Amino acid sequence: MPKLMLDDPDGTLVMLSDSVTGFAGRFPGAKAMRERRGRGGTMDPLIWSAMAEAGWIGLLLPQECGGAGLGLREQTVLSEALGRALIAEPTGAASVFAATLVGGASPGAERSRLAAGMTSGEIIAVPAWTSGAKPMTARSVNGSILLSGEMRFVDAARAATDFLVVARSADGVILLSVAADAPGLAISERAGVDGGALATISFSDCAVPADRVLSRANRCEDLLRRAILHTRLALAAELTGVASKALELTIAYTSDRVQFGKPIASFQAIQHRLVDMWIEADFAAAAVVNAVDALQAKDDDAAELAVLAAKARAGEAAFSICRRAVHLHGAMGYTDECDIGLYLKRAINLNAMLGQPEQLRLEFVERESGYGRGRT
Amino acid sequence: MPKLMLDDPDGTLVMLSDSVTGFAGRFPGAKAMRERRGRGGTMDPLIWSAMAEAGWIGLLLPQECGGAGLGLREQTVLSEALGRALIAEPTGAASVFAATLVGGASPGAERSRLAAGMTSGEIIAVPAWTSGAKPMTARSVNGSILLSGEMRFVDAARAATDFLVVARSADGVILLSVAADAPGLAISERAGVDGGALATISFSDCAVPADRVLSRANRCEDLLRRAILHTRLALAAELTGVASKALELTIAYTSDRVQFGKPIASFQAIQHRLVDMWIEADFAAAAVVNAVDALQAKDDDAAELAVLAAKARAGEAAFSICRRAVHLHGAMGYTDECDIGLYLKRAINLNAMLGQPEQLRLEFVERESGYGRGRT
Amino acid sequence: MAPDWNEVPDEEFRSVFRTWVDQNCPAHLRYMRKQRPLFNEVAEWYHALAAKGWLAPTWPRQYGGMGLSAAKHMIYVEEWGRLGCPRIPDHGIGLVGPLLIQYGTEEQKAHYLPCILSGEHVWCQGYSEPNAGSDLASLRTSAELDGDVFVVNGQKIWTTLAHCANWIFVLVRTERDAKVRQKGITVLLLDLTSPGVRVRPIENLRGETDFCEVFFDNVRVPLKNLVGKIHEGWTVAKSVLGHERIFLGAPTRPEYALERLRRLAEARGAFEDPAFLSRFARLRLDLYDLGSAFERYAKVLRAGGELGADVSALKIFTTELYQRITEEMLTVAGEEARFADDLGAGDVDIDAMNLFLDSRAPAIFGGSNEIQRNILAKAVLQLPG
Amino acid sequence: MAPDWNEVPDEEFRSVFRTWVDQNCPAHLRYMRKQRPLFNEVAEWYHALAAKGWLAPTWPRQYGGMGLSAAKHMIYVEEWGRLGCPRIPDHGIGLVGPLLIQYGTEEQKAHYLPCILSGEHVWCQGYSEPNAGSDLASLRTSAELDGDVFVVNGQKIWTTLAHCANWIFVLVRTERDAKVRQKGITVLLLDLTSPGVRVRPIENLRGETDFCEVFFDNVRVPLKNLVGKIHEGWTVAKSVLGHERIFLGAPTRPEYALERLRRLAEARGAFEDPAFLSRFARLRLDLYDLGSAFERYAKVLRAGGELGADVSALKIFTTELYQRITEEMLTVAGEEARFADDLGAGDVDIDAMNLFLDSRAPAIFGGSNEIQRNILAKAVLQLPG
């Protein structure tokens, strides 16, 4: 089956991937997804702290602030394995995105507090950076910062201990952390397709101590850009895992399921469809590896393109493979009891996060050749 | 196989369709296409006059000017049959388009001359109405009309005796006929994909007697609109014929061709592809019938929509069925000796004439709901 | 007896029917989100139709039906859909009724038909089994004759709305070693309140329970509940579907979904994007042409003809179009495609995810699209082997 | 003997190779419209390569080749493509050479290899027959041993460039009733100037003649022209393709076609249309990702590994992408898609129709994409049946 073919001279990557398999034995992904849905979308704190214990949260935090000092290769392999195992925790937002923001923040007490808490699992820091109807503004009053505005698409808001908030201040864009129980902060949640919940957070003169600022002005935008880059890569890897595993389950099911005296996977029309699904998954894996290579080659422009391509390819592959996987599971596939539907729902969520394929492709050609530039 | 399901109470339509089959026995379509290509694209006058003799040219001319008094139902059945038989003559341009223009022209000597000549086959009247680089203008000088400008995509220009030219004059748009050997008229041809030729015609102070004017001002634009409507319908029918016959040939070939001890049409992946091709051809036929019905219901808006849909559907179906047909003929399909490639080339030509599917679909939704209106 | 509607001109019938339905179908039941409401949820509409004598469009008039021709029935279904009336649990009306009318004894007809019209009996259909999906003839639920009682053992699955039914019309195997697998199958009418019956609802991808598993553990069914002849139920089971097959391919679902897509796209300003417009135009034309194709088959019925196997083309096209439209809704939704619940679009809510998930089903049920393609390959294209 | 290029760092080799090729490949042969030029049309480039010792990249150095590793060979092919060099009739270099080097006698090697390098022998490959396309083992061209001479009768088809070749490397059946169809097949080297040989060129959809039929009527072939063992040619025939299989899936053709599409679209202002841009972006990303996938297989070769059956994925993807790109060209062409000849686009001519028609071929030849999918289903996905 399609695999991420990354160089792994000392076997670290295989170990990492195997550790996820072991973890999934204790915390089966599909079961956890159904239970989370039953709780109205709230994360299971036990699972997250076990993930922290395994060293998976904040993997990208630099060693200097207590991180594992591991890089994007490791995160990619981890995310792919989590996708395969359907461990549908908010790894993209609360680990990859958050760690990139915190890791790139100005050194200081707040950064250290967050980094230490994230790796230990005591702090769940969730980025809130997509503006809603009311744009986020920050103004300084009496040494505090008053936040007002609205942020959308915030993952795991109920479990968060801190939000990493991007706001516009008189001095430009700032990044700061806000305690989840800060007064003037209201969370309103809606059900996510994969059983999680997505919140809109309203800030209304929410007061934050000034020492909570993590980064200021121009650095902020660059930090955000990098966080998006890393998260898109991680999502692409996770989607690749979802796609490969959905395909595997489908091959197993159709090889097992007998109709008209033969396994349905022995019918040529089904075989060719499975082959097409496999090619898509294979290409997704290759695109992810290409993105990892490009990021390591330190050519920013090339890396941006490669990540856009990987997220677009993996998202499209996962969504389309999972759709066909559900269909090939026949009536079983249409039931909630069968895990394959959960893969589809997970794929939809991750695919729609940080840009659907069409949007990413347009961004790619604009960035590469300027086509479409200046359109609204 | 997909058929046009039109009411045929007195059997006229079947007779018409059968007469084409008989004709194709005397003038096999594929042979004629290859010969025409060998002649650099020039029509075979024998074939055209035999078609006129059969009563097929100018079918849409009203009885009052010597036409058969037959209608769009008959033209549709005829065009479908010509498509099936690959009788790749310029029926759309030199019969349907021309007859609608001439039939709708102001009664008079010139209209009668053209109508009589078209039905007898002595006159080949070819519309020239798509402006090239230089727009067509007409000005009156000494009782003559002087034409200047350039017209593109003119079918069968070498064989034409008269061109039906649309030009802008001081009094608005006029339609007039121009003798093909008029001084000041130059024909430059390029090879067409299906072995025909397409001309650009340059007029440079080309003098035409004033009595050659067929229609003036507002009536002209309406006439042109109707000619396009009728021709699109006829092309849709012809494309449906091309598609159905290409599918039939492919079913025959794959049922006959043995690989790995079985006819390749017995492999399920091939079967399902043939079924998808059949569905497309079936839908094309239904769309054409719907357009005929709509035109007969005399609701102009509904008829325009139905014809747009029919040409888009039939063009897409023919192009895509013929592509797959070539592929399913294997290496044979890639040779010029095998007729299937001629169907593909014919489909490309007819599909690209008077609007490709994408353009027609956009026109449909704009006309139906106003979407996209005002875009360039 | 009811009037002979077939004597009434089409447009008059359409108008009479539409007016009455529009006045009598309760507003809160129109355009329901649920594709398959339970009996209780739509009971008032069911009883209203029954009282008017319009519950059973295709049954002969002497049994309390409307006796509609195929052409008139098309109008009935079209207006029903146009007015957004809910689907009612219709296995009694659509399957068991016609079955008994064709194969039932006089006693069976006299007993069961009125109970269907009154809503006393709510029927479900026990065909599929865990290992007999598209391959129906391989079913294993058995019935052994013990005196004048069949003893039924086994399991059915994908039994639509069994959890709100009290009777099941069930295919059982009465001969284990029949040489032809289609032989030795029998049709029984089985009271779901009998001892030994257990019904387990199955939740679907949308979180609803359209269908169930039904288990039979030594369930005793009187011999008089046999329909047709013993061992020859295959013919009975297969014969039930007549011209109704055309409705599997009706454009209803994609039509509804495209309208929702249009509303969503308008609210999101997507029509300003020519790339979306181009994709929308393709879907719109697919729907339009599906209408033309549907009309071609409807014409055959109106002319009194029979439908051939080619009608499968409609089923394939309509179900796959439905899927493509709902997939486009998720694209238009952008990041909002991450939500499970409905999306606001001006003054309406668009159930994009609900429709997307619902669109997975029709391509599977009623004979998967692969089976339909197999049928077309053999029966229409007459391909070898 | 030639230098051992494998000792040279990749980038240095790339640079040396590129510089020399750029200086020595005649300008009028670059970016030829013809995919398969005849020997005469490219003879000067063939001889220049031979003189430099760079004609046979993969042959061992002792036979006059460059002895390139798979990794170095990839560079050779990449630069060749990047500089727009024409394809040369390469059956001698790519097939017959490696075959003789592996299975030939010393005498055969000494005689034939130099004749390939000098261009004296131009080879073609006689595999396919009218009833043995993808199903090669069912071939029927026969050879009967008459003393020390084989007498060959039968017919080959799709023999690329046979009309400009003077030798053919041919698969024949030497045992008629072999139980396993792959048995009883033999490989012969056959002089096309022998009496009884007739070559008939076949015109293709583009009006060119890439391939021919070759007829054998009692053609006498000396026993010494046998390659490997008699009756065991199947192994020989199958073994020839090594890592070169990766080039069937190289992005070269779609890359070229996309560049042409870009030029055409720019000249026509199509990039102003977001609907086109959306379709273009998909094609661009498909090509980009094909590059990533190609690299994944190239890495295996560079690391000294062997390619598995999974490399078929590249062949499928690249050939179908090539088709989709050229179809888009016809859409952009609008009404100009009716022309057979090239389309003006600023200062260049775009051969849209030529490319569209050419793109029909690769999905058929070299094992049709259906066969490739069958292979993947069995060998990679290990599906049953």
PDB file of N, CA, C and O in Angstrom, chain A residues 144-187:
ATOM      1  N   SER A 144      -2.965  46.558  30.224  1.00  0.00           N
ATOM      2  CA  SER A 144      -3.582  45.336  29.716  1.00  0.00           C
ATOM      3  C   SER A 144      -3.871  45.513  28.233  1.00  0.00           C
ATOM      4  O   SER A 144      -3.794  46.616  27.696  1.00  0.00           O
ATOM      5  N   ILE A 145      -4.240  44.404  27.619  1.00  0.00           N
ATOM      6  CA  ILE A 145      -4.675  44.474  26.225  1.00  0.00           C
ATOM      7  C   ILE A 145      -6.131  44.059  26.195  1.00  0.00           C
ATOM      8  O   ILE A 145      -6.498  43.018  26.762  1.00  0.00           O
ATOM      9  N   LEU A 146      -6.932  44.891  25.562  1.00  0.00           N
ATOM     10  CA  LEU A 146      -8.355  44.572  25.449  1.00  0.00           C
ATOM     11  C   LEU A 146      -8.640  44.048  24.048  1.00  0.00           C
ATOM     12  O   LEU A 146      -8.365  44.708  23.051  1.00  0.00           O
ATOM     13  N   LEU A 147      -9.179  42.827  24.004  1.00  0.00           N
ATOM     14  CA  LEU A 147      -9.474  42.196  22.715  1.00  0.00           C
ATOM     15  C   LEU A 147     -10.963  42.280  22.426  1.00  0.00           C
ATOM     16  O   LEU A 147     -11.791  42.019  23.311  1.00  0.00           O
ATOM     17  N   SER A 148     -11.296  42.597  21.180  1.00  0.00           N
ATOM     18  CA  SER A 148     -12.681  42.538  20.757  1.00  0.00           C
ATOM     19  C   SER A 148     -12.741  41.981  19.343  1.00  0.00           C
ATOM     20  O   SER A 148     -11.862  42.275  18.522  1.00  0.00           O
ATOM     21  N   GLY A 149     -13.766  41.213  19.106  1.00  0.00           N
ATOM     22  CA  GLY A 149     -13.933  40.643  17.767  1.00  0.00           C
ATOM     23  C   GLY A 149     -14.377  39.198  17.842  1.00  0.00           C
ATOM     24  O   GLY A 149     -14.783  38.706  18.904  1.00  0.00           O
ATOM     25  N   GLU A 150     -14.265  38.523  16.711  1.00  0.00           N
ATOM     26  CA  GLU A 150     -14.813  37.179  16.623  1.00  0.00           C
ATOM     27  C   GLU A 150     -13.882  36.305  15.802  1.00  0.00           C
ATOM     28  O   GLU A 150     -13.389  36.726  14.751  1.00  0.00           O
ATOM     29  N   MET A 151     -13.641  35.095  16.278  1.00  0.00           N
ATOM     30  CA  MET A 151     -12.805  34.151  15.545  1.00  0.00           C
ATOM     31  C   MET A 151     -13.616  32.895  15.235  1.00  0.00           C
ATOM     32  O   MET A 151     -14.358  32.410  16.085  1.00  0.00           O
ATOM     33  N   ARG A 152     -13.422  32.373  14.022  1.00  0.00           N
ATOM     34  CA  ARG A 152     -14.206  31.210  13.590  1.00  0.00           C
ATOM     35  C   ARG A 152     -13.328  29.974  13.451  1.00  0.00           C
ATOM     36  O   ARG A 152     -12.118  30.049  13.469  1.00  0.00           O
ATOM     37  N   PHE A 153     -13.992  28.853  13.262  1.00  0.00           N
ATOM     38  CA  PHE A 153     -13.325  27.572  12.945  1.00  0.00           C
ATOM     39  C   PHE A 153     -12.249  27.217  13.966  1.00  0.00           C
ATOM     40  O   PHE A 153     -11.148  26.806  13.596  1.00  0.00           O
ATOM     41  N   VAL A 154     -12.570  27.403  15.239  1.00  0.00           N
ATOM     42  CA  VAL A 154     -11.599  27.079  16.280  1.00  0.00           C
ATOM     43  C   VAL A 154     -11.865  25.647  16.748  1.00  0.00           C
ATOM     44  O   VAL A 154     -12.967  25.310  17.180  1.00  0.00           O
ATOM     45  N   ASP A 155     -10.825  24.813  16.610  1.00  0.00           N
ATOM     46  CA  ASP A 155     -10.926  23.415  17.011  1.00  0.00           C
ATOM     47  C   ASP A 155     -10.842  23.281  18.523  1.00  0.00           C
ATOM     48  O   ASP A 155     -10.143  24.058  19.183  1.00  0.00           O
ATOM     49  N   ALA A 156     -11.486  22.279  19.043  1.00  0.00           N
ATOM     50  CA  ALA A 156     -11.284  21.846  20.419  1.00  0.00           C
ATOM     51  C   ALA A 156     -11.375  22.983  21.431  1.00  0.00           C
ATOM     52  O   ALA A 156     -10.631  23.031  22.412  1.00  0.00           O
ATOM     53  N   ALA A 157     -12.295  23.889  21.220  1.00  0.00           N
ATOM     54  CA  ALA A 157     -12.349  25.076  22.060  1.00  0.00           C
ATOM     55  C   ALA A 157     -12.699  24.741  23.511  1.00  0.00           C
ATOM     56  O   ALA A 157     -12.206  25.374  24.445  1.00  0.00           O
ATOM     57  N   ARG A 158     -13.572  23.757  23.723  1.00  0.00           N
ATOM     58  CA  ARG A 158     -13.988  23.408  25.089  1.00  0.00           C
ATOM     59  C   ARG A 158     -12.840  22.853  25.920  1.00  0.00           C
ATOM     60  O   ARG A 158     -12.817  22.985  27.140  1.00  0.00           O
ATOM     61  N   ALA A 159     -11.917  22.165  25.257  1.00  0.00           N
ATOM     62  CA  ALA A 159     -10.816  21.552  25.990  1.00  0.00           C
ATOM     63  C   ALA A 159      -9.619  22.484  26.113  1.00  0.00           C
ATOM     64  O   ALA A 159      -8.718  22.258  26.922  1.00  0.00           O
ATOM     65  N   ALA A 160      -9.621  23.540  25.335  1.00  0.00           N
ATOM     66  CA  ALA A 160      -8.454  24.425  25.312  1.00  0.00           C
ATOM     67  C   ALA A 160      -8.228  25.071  26.674  1.00  0.00           C
ATOM     68  O   ALA A 160      -9.175  25.415  27.386  1.00  0.00           O
ATOM     69  N   THR A 161      -6.960  25.224  27.033  1.00  0.00           N
ATOM     70  CA  THR A 161      -6.636  26.013  28.219  1.00  0.00           C
ATOM     71  C   THR A 161      -6.247  27.427  27.799  1.00  0.00           C
ATOM     72  O   THR A 161      -6.446  28.379  28.535  1.00  0.00           O
ATOM     73  N   ASP A 162      -5.694  27.533  26.594  1.00  0.00           N
ATOM     74  CA  ASP A 162      -5.265  28.833  26.086  1.00  0.00           C
ATOM     75  C   ASP A 162      -5.582  28.940  24.605  1.00  0.00           C
ATOM     76  O   ASP A 162      -5.462  27.957  23.877  1.00  0.00           O
ATOM     77  N   PHE A 163      -5.970  30.127  24.195  1.00  0.00           N
ATOM     78  CA  PHE A 163      -6.103  30.377  22.765  1.00  0.00           C
ATOM     79  C   PHE A 163      -4.934  31.219  22.290  1.00  0.00           C
ATOM     80  O   PHE A 163      -4.487  32.127  22.994  1.00  0.00           O
ATOM     81  N   LEU A 164      -4.422  30.875  21.121  1.00  0.00           N
ATOM     82  CA  LEU A 164      -3.367  31.684  20.514  1.00  0.00           C
ATOM     83  C   LEU A 164      -4.053  32.593  19.510  1.00  0.00           C
ATOM     84  O   LEU A 164      -4.518  32.148  18.467  1.00  0.00           O
ATOM     85  N   VAL A 165      -4.133  33.868  19.872  1.00  0.00           N
ATOM     86  CA  VAL A 165      -4.992  34.781  19.133  1.00  0.00           C
ATOM     87  C   VAL A 165      -4.166  35.778  18.321  1.00  0.00           C
ATOM     88  O   VAL A 165      -3.178  36.319  18.808  1.00  0.00           O
ATOM     89  N   VAL A 166      -4.605  35.970  17.107  1.00  0.00           N
ATOM     90  CA  VAL A 166      -3.975  36.954  16.230  1.00  0.00           C
ATOM     91  C   VAL A 166      -4.919  38.151  16.140  1.00  0.00           C
ATOM     92  O   VAL A 166      -6.089  37.984  15.833  1.00  0.00           O
ATOM     93  N   ALA A 167      -4.409  39.316  16.448  1.00  0.00           N
ATOM     94  CA  ALA A 167      -5.281  40.498  16.443  1.00  0.00           C
ATOM     95  C   ALA A 167      -4.544  41.692  15.866  1.00  0.00           C
ATOM     96  O   ALA A 167      -3.306  41.745  15.851  1.00  0.00           O
ATOM     97  N   ARG A 168      -5.332  42.615  15.379  1.00  0.00           N
ATOM     98  CA  ARG A 168      -4.748  43.832  14.813  1.00  0.00           C
ATOM     99  C   ARG A 168      -4.720  44.902  15.900  1.00  0.00           C
ATOM    100  O   ARG A 168      -5.744  45.195  16.526  1.00  0.00           O
ATOM    101  N   SER A 169      -3.534  45.439  16.148  1.00  0.00           N
ATOM    102  CA  SER A 169      -3.397  46.507  17.145  1.00  0.00           C
ATOM    103  C   SER A 169      -2.914  47.770  16.436  1.00  0.00           C
ATOM    104  O   SER A 169      -2.655  47.747  15.226  1.00  0.00           O
ATOM    105  N   ALA A 170      -2.778  48.830  17.201  1.00  0.00           N
ATOM    106  CA  ALA A 170      -2.307  50.092  16.613  1.00  0.00           C
ATOM    107  C   ALA A 170      -0.894  49.917  16.031  1.00  0.00           C
ATOM    108  O   ALA A 170      -0.527  50.575  15.064  1.00  0.00           O
ATOM    109  N   ASP A 171      -0.123  48.991  16.592  1.00  0.00           N
ATOM    110  CA  ASP A 171       1.257  48.777  16.126  1.00  0.00           C
ATOM    111  C   ASP A 171       1.367  47.635  15.124  1.00  0.00           C
ATOM    112  O   ASP A 171       2.444  47.073  14.933  1.00  0.00           O
ATOM    113  N   GLY A 172       0.259  47.247  14.556  1.00  0.00           N
ATOM    114  CA  GLY A 172       0.288  46.126  13.600  1.00  0.00           C
ATOM    115  C   GLY A 172      -0.263  44.866  14.231  1.00  0.00           C
ATOM    116  O   GLY A 172      -0.862  44.889  15.318  1.00  0.00           O
ATOM    117  N   VAL A 173      -0.043  43.777  13.536  1.00  0.00           N
ATOM    118  CA  VAL A 173      -0.614  42.510  13.995  1.00  0.00           C
ATOM    119  C   VAL A 173       0.174  41.967  15.174  1.00  0.00           C
ATOM    120  O   VAL A 173       1.406  42.001  15.174  1.00  0.00           O
ATOM    121  N   ILE A 174      -0.522  41.475  16.198  1.00  0.00           N
ATOM    122  CA  ILE A 174       0.168  40.835  17.308  1.00  0.00           C
ATOM    123  C   ILE A 174      -0.396  39.438  17.538  1.00  0.00           C
ATOM    124  O   ILE A 174      -1.519  39.119  17.133  1.00  0.00           O
ATOM    125  N   LEU A 175       0.445  38.613  18.139  1.00  0.00           N
ATOM    126  CA  LEU A 175       0.028  37.267  18.529  1.00  0.00           C
ATOM    127  C   LEU A 175       0.095  37.211  20.044  1.00  0.00           C
ATOM    128  O   LEU A 175       1.106  37.606  20.637  1.00  0.00           O
ATOM    129  N   LEU A 176      -0.949  36.736  20.669  1.00  0.00           N
ATOM    130  CA  LEU A 176      -0.895  36.620  22.120  1.00  0.00           C
ATOM    131  C   LEU A 176      -1.704  35.422  22.583  1.00  0.00           C
ATOM    132  O   LEU A 176      -2.526  34.890  21.835  1.00  0.00           O
ATOM    133  N   SER A 177      -1.418  34.988  23.789  1.00  0.00           N
ATOM    134  CA  SER A 177      -2.190  33.861  24.313  1.00  0.00           C
ATOM    135  C   SER A 177      -3.241  34.404  25.264  1.00  0.00           C
ATOM    136  O   SER A 177      -3.015  35.387  25.975  1.00  0.00           O
ATOM    137  N   VAL A 178      -4.395  33.765  25.247  1.00  0.00           N
ATOM    138  CA  VAL A 178      -5.510  34.211  26.073  1.00  0.00           C
ATOM    139  C   VAL A 178      -6.006  33.000  26.849  1.00  0.00           C
ATOM    140  O   VAL A 178      -6.268  31.945  26.254  1.00  0.00           O
ATOM    141  N   ALA A 179      -6.116  33.149  28.145  1.00  0.00           N
ATOM    142  CA  ALA A 179      -6.620  32.040  28.957  1.00  0.00           C
ATOM    143  C   ALA A 179      -8.048  31.723  28.524  1.00  0.00           C
ATOM    144  O   ALA A 179      -8.847  32.634  28.288  1.00  0.00           O
ATOM    145  N   ALA A 180      -8.363  30.436  28.446  1.00  0.00           N
ATOM    146  CA  ALA A 180      -9.667  30.048  27.918  1.00  0.00           C
ATOM    147  C   ALA A 180     -10.800  30.519  28.816  1.00  0.00           C
ATOM    148  O   ALA A 180     -11.934  30.672  28.378  1.00  0.00           O
ATOM    149  N   ASP A 181     -10.469  30.738  30.117  1.00  0.00           N
ATOM    150  CA  ASP A 181     -11.532  31.166  31.026  1.00  0.00           C
ATOM    151  C   ASP A 181     -11.497  32.676  31.263  1.00  0.00           C
ATOM    152  O   ASP A 181     -12.079  33.168  32.237  1.00  0.00           O
ATOM    153  N   ALA A 182     -10.810  33.389  30.402  1.00  0.00           N
ATOM    154  CA  ALA A 182     -10.750  34.845  30.560  1.00  0.00           C
ATOM    155  C   ALA A 182     -12.154  35.442  30.465  1.00  0.00           C
ATOM    156  O   ALA A 182     -12.953  34.998  29.647  1.00  0.00           O
ATOM    157  N   PRO A 183     -12.435  36.434  31.306  1.00  0.00           N
ATOM    158  CA  PRO A 183     -13.742  37.067  31.205  1.00  0.00           C
ATOM    159  C   PRO A 183     -13.839  37.854  29.896  1.00  0.00           C
ATOM    160  O   PRO A 183     -12.828  38.367  29.396  1.00  0.00           O
ATOM    161  N   GLY A 184     -15.028  37.905  29.345  1.00  0.00           N
ATOM    162  CA  GLY A 184     -15.216  38.620  28.089  1.00  0.00           C
ATOM    163  C   GLY A 184     -14.989  37.740  26.879  1.00  0.00           C
ATOM    164  O   GLY A 184     -14.941  38.220  25.754  1.00  0.00           O
ATOM    165  N   LEU A 185     -14.838  36.453  27.155  1.00  0.00           N
ATOM    166  CA  LEU A 185     -14.597  35.510  26.052  1.00  0.00           C
ATOM    167  C   LEU A 185     -15.746  34.518  26.068  1.00  0.00           C
ATOM    168  O   LEU A 185     -16.047  33.924  27.110  1.00  0.00           O
ATOM    169  N   ALA A 186     -16.433  34.368  24.938  1.00  0.00           N
ATOM    170  CA  ALA A 186     -17.570  33.446  24.888  1.00  0.00           C
ATOM    171  C   ALA A 186     -17.406  32.459  23.749  1.00  0.00           C
ATOM    172  O   ALA A 186     -17.012  32.825  22.639  1.00  0.00           O
ATOM    173  N   ILE A 187     -17.660  31.212  24.060  1.00  0.00           N
ATOM    174  CA  ILE A 187     -17.488  30.136  23.081  1.00  0.00           C
ATOM    175  C   ILE A 187     -18.845  29.643  22.624  1.00  0.00           C
ATOM    176  O   ILE A 187     -19.698  29.338  23.451  1.00  0.00           O
TER     177      ILE A 187
END
